[in-house]
mmCIF file of C-alpha atoms in Angstrom:
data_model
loop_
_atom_site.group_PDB
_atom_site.id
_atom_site.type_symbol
_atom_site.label_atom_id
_atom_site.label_comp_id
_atom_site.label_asym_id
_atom_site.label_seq_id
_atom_site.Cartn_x
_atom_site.Cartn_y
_atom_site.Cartn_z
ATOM 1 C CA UNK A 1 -85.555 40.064 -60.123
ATOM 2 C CA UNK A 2 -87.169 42.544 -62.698
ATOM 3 C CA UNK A 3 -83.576 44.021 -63.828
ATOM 4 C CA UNK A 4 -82.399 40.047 -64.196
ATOM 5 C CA UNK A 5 -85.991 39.917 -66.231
ATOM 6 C CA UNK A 6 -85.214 42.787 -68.702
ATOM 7 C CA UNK A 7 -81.339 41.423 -69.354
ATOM 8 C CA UNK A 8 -82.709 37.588 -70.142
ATOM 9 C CA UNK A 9 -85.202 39.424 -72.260
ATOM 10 C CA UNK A 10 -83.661 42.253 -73.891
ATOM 11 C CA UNK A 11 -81.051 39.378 -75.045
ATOM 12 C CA UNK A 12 -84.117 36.500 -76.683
ATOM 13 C CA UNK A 13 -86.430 38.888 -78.006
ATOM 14 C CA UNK A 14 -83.390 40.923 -80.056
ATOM 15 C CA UNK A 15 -83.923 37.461 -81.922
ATOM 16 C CA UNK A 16 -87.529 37.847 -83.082
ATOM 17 C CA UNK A 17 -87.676 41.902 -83.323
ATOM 18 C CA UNK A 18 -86.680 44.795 -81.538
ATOM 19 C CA UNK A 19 -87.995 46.176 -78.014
ATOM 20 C CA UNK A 20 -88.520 49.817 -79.482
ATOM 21 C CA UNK A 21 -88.740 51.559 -75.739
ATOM 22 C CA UNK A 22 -89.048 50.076 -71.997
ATOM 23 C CA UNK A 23 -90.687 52.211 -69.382
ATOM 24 C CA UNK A 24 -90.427 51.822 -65.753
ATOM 25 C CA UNK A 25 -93.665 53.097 -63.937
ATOM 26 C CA UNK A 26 -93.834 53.231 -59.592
ATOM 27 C CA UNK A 27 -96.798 53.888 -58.174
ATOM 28 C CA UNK A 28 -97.457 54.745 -54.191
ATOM 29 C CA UNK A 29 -100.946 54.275 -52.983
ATOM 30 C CA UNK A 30 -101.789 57.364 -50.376
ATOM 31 C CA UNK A 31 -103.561 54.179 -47.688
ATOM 32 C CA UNK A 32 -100.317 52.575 -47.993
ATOM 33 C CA UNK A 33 -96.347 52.747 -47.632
ATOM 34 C CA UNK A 34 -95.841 50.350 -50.151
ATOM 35 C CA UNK A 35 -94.149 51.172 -53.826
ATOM 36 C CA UNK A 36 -95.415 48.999 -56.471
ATOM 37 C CA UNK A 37 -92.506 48.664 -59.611
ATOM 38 C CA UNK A 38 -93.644 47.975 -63.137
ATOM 39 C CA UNK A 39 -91.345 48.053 -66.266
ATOM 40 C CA UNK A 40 -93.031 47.728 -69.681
ATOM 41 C CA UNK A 41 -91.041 46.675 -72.619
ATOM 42 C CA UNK A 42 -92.446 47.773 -76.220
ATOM 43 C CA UNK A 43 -91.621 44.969 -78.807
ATOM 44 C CA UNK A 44 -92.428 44.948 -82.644
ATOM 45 C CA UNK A 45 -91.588 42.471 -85.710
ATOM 46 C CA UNK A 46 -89.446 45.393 -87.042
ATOM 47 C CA UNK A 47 -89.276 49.349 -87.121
ATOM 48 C CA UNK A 48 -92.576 50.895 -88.167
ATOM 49 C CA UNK A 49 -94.474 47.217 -87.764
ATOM 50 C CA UNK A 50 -97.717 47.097 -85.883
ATOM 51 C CA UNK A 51 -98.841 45.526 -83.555
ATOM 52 C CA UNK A 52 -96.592 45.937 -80.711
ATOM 53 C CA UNK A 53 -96.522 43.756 -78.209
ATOM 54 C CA UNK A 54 -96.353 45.162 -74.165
ATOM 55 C CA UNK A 55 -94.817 43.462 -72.109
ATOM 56 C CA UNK A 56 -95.063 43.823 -68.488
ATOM 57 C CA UNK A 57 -92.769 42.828 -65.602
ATOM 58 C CA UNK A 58 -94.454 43.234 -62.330
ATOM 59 C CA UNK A 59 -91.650 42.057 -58.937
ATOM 60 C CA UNK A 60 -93.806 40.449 -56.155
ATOM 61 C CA UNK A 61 -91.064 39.849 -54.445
ATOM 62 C CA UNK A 62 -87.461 39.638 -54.437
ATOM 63 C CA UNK A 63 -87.594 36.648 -56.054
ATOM 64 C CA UNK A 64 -90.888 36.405 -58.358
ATOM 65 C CA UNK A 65 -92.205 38.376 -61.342
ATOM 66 C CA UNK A 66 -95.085 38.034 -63.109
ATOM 67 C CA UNK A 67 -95.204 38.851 -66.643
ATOM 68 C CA UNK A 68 -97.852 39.784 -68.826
ATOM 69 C CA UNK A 69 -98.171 40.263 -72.250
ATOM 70 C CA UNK A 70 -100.900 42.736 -74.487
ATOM 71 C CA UNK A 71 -100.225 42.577 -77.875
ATOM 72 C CA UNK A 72 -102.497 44.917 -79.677
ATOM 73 C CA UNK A 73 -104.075 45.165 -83.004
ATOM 74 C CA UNK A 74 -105.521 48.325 -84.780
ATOM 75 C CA UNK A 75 -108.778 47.535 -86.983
ATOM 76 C CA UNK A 76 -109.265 51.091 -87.720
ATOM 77 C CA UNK A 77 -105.658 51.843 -89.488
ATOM 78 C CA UNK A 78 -104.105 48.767 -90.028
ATOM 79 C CA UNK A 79 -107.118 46.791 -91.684
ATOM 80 C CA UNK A 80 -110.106 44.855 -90.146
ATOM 81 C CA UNK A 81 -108.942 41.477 -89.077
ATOM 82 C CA UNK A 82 -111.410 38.688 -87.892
ATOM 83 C CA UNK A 83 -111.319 38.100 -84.623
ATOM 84 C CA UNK A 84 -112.363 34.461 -84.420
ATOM 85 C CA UNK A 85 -109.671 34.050 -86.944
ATOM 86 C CA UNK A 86 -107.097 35.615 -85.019
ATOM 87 C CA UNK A 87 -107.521 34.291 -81.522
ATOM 88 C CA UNK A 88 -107.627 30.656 -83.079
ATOM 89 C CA UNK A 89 -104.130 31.672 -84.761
ATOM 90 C CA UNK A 90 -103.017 32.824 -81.520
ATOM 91 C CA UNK A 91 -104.600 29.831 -79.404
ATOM 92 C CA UNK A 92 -102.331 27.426 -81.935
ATOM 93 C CA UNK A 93 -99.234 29.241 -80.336
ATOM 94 C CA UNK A 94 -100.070 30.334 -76.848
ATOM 95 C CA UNK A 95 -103.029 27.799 -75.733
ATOM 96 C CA UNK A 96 -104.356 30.208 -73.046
ATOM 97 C CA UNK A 97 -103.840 33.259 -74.894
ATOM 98 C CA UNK A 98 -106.991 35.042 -74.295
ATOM 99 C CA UNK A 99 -108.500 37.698 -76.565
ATOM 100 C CA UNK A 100 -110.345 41.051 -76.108
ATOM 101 C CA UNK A 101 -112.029 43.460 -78.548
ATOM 102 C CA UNK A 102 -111.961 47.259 -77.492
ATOM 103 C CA UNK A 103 -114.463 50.322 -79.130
ATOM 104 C CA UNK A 104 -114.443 53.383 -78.664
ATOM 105 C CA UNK A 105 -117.364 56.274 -79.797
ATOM 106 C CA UNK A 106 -117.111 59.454 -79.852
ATOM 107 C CA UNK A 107 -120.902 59.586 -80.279
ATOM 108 C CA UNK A 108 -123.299 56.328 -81.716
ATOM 109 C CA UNK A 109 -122.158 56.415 -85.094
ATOM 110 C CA UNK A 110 -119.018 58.181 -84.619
ATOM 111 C CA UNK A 111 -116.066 55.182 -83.564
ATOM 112 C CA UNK A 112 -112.732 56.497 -82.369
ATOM 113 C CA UNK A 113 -111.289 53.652 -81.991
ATOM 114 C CA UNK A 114 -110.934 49.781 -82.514
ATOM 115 C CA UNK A 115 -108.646 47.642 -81.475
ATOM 116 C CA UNK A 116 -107.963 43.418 -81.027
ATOM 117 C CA UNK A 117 -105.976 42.674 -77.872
ATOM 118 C CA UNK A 118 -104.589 39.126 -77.538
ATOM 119 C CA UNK A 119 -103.260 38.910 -73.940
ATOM 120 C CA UNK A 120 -101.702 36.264 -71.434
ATOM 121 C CA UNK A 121 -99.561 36.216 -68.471
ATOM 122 C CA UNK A 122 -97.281 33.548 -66.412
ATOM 123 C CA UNK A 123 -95.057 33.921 -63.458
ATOM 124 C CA UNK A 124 -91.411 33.673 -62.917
ATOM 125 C CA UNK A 125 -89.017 32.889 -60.114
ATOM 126 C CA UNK A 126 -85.855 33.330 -59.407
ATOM 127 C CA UNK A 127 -83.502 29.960 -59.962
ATOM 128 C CA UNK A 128 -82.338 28.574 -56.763
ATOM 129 C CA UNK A 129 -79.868 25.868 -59.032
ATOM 130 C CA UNK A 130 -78.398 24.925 -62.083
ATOM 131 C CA UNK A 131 -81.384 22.651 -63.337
ATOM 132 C CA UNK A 132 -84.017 25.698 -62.466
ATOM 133 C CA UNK A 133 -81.689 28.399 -64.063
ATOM 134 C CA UNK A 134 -81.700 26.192 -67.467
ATOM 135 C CA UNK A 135 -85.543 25.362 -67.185
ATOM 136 C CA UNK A 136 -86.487 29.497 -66.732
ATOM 137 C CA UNK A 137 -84.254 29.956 -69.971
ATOM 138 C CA UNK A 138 -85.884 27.267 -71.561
ATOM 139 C CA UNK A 139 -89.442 29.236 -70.684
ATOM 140 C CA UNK A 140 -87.745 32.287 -71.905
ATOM 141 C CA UNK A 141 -86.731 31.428 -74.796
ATOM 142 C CA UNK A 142 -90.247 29.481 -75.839
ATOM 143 C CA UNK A 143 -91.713 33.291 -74.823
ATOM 144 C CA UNK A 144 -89.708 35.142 -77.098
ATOM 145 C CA UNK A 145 -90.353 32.613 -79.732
ATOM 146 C CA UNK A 146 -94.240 32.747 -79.186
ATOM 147 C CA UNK A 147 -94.588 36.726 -79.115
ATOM 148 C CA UNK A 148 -91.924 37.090 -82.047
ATOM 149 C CA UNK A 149 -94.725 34.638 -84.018
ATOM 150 C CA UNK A 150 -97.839 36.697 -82.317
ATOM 151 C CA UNK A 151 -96.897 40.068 -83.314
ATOM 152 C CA UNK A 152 -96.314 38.726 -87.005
ATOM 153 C CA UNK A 153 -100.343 37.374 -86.740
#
C-alpha cells in the first residue's frame, strides 16, 4: 500500500510543488518482532521555499495507510507570523488542521528556536472497486490541492 501511496502522490503533488527528498525509516522494537515502515516525503512551493511540508505514510496493514501531514514554519528566519492568523488561514482549507507552536532556549533569554507547525492526518485504504479507486483519487487529489495552498500560507 505505501509504494501505491508514494506513486499516486509523487504524480498530484508534482502539480502544486516539488517533493524535494522522501525517506524511508524502519524501526524494530527490542520487546517485539514486529518492523514498523514509515516513508516521509519532503514537499515545498518551489526550490529554496520554506515551509516544507512532511508528509508521512505509515502501512497498518496491507491494505491501509495513514497519512499525516507537518508543515512547518520558521519564526526565527523566515519572519514572525501570527499564529491566530495562520491557523484560521489554514482552518479555511483543512477544517481540522490543528496547530502547534514549538520554542526552544538555550538558556531563559537565549531562544534557539521557533517554529509554527500546522498538522493533520487521515487514513487511506486500499480500493476494492472501480467506484472506491475513483473516490481515493478524488481524496488525493483534494490533498495535494490543500498542502500545495498550505505551504504557500
Amino acid at each position: 500500500m505505501i509504494e501505491r501511496c508514494y506513486e499516486w502522490l509523487e504524480a498530484l503533488l508534482s502539480r502544486h510543488g516539488e517533493i524535494t527528498h522522501v525517506r524511508l525509516c524502519t524501526e524494530r522494537s527490542w520487546e517485539e518482532t514486529d518492523e514498523q515502515l514509515e516513508m516521509i516525503l519532503y514537499f515545498s512551493a518551489g526550490e529554496e521555499v520554506h515551509p516544507i511540508a512532511a508528509i508521512h505514510l505509515f502501512p497498518l496493514d496491507e491494505l491501509t495507510c495513514e497519512v499525516e501531514v507537518e508543515i512547518t514554519f520558521d519564526q526565527m528566519n523566515g519572519g514572525q507570523r501570527d499564529a491566530r492568523m495562520l491557523w484560521q488561514q489554514a482552518q479555511e482549507i483543512v477544517q481540522e488542521v490543528s496547530l502547534t507552536e514549538r520554542k526552544r532556549f538555550l538558556s531563559p533569554e537565549r531562544l534557539a528556536e521557533h517554529e509554527l507547525v500546522l498538522d493533520y492526518h487521515f487514513m487511506l485504504s486500499m480500493p476494492q472497486s472501480e467506484e472506491e479507486d475513483e473516490r481515493l483519487l478524488q481524496t488525493l487529489q483534494c490533498f495535494a490541492e490543500d498542502v500545495g495552498r498550505l505551504v504557500q500560507l
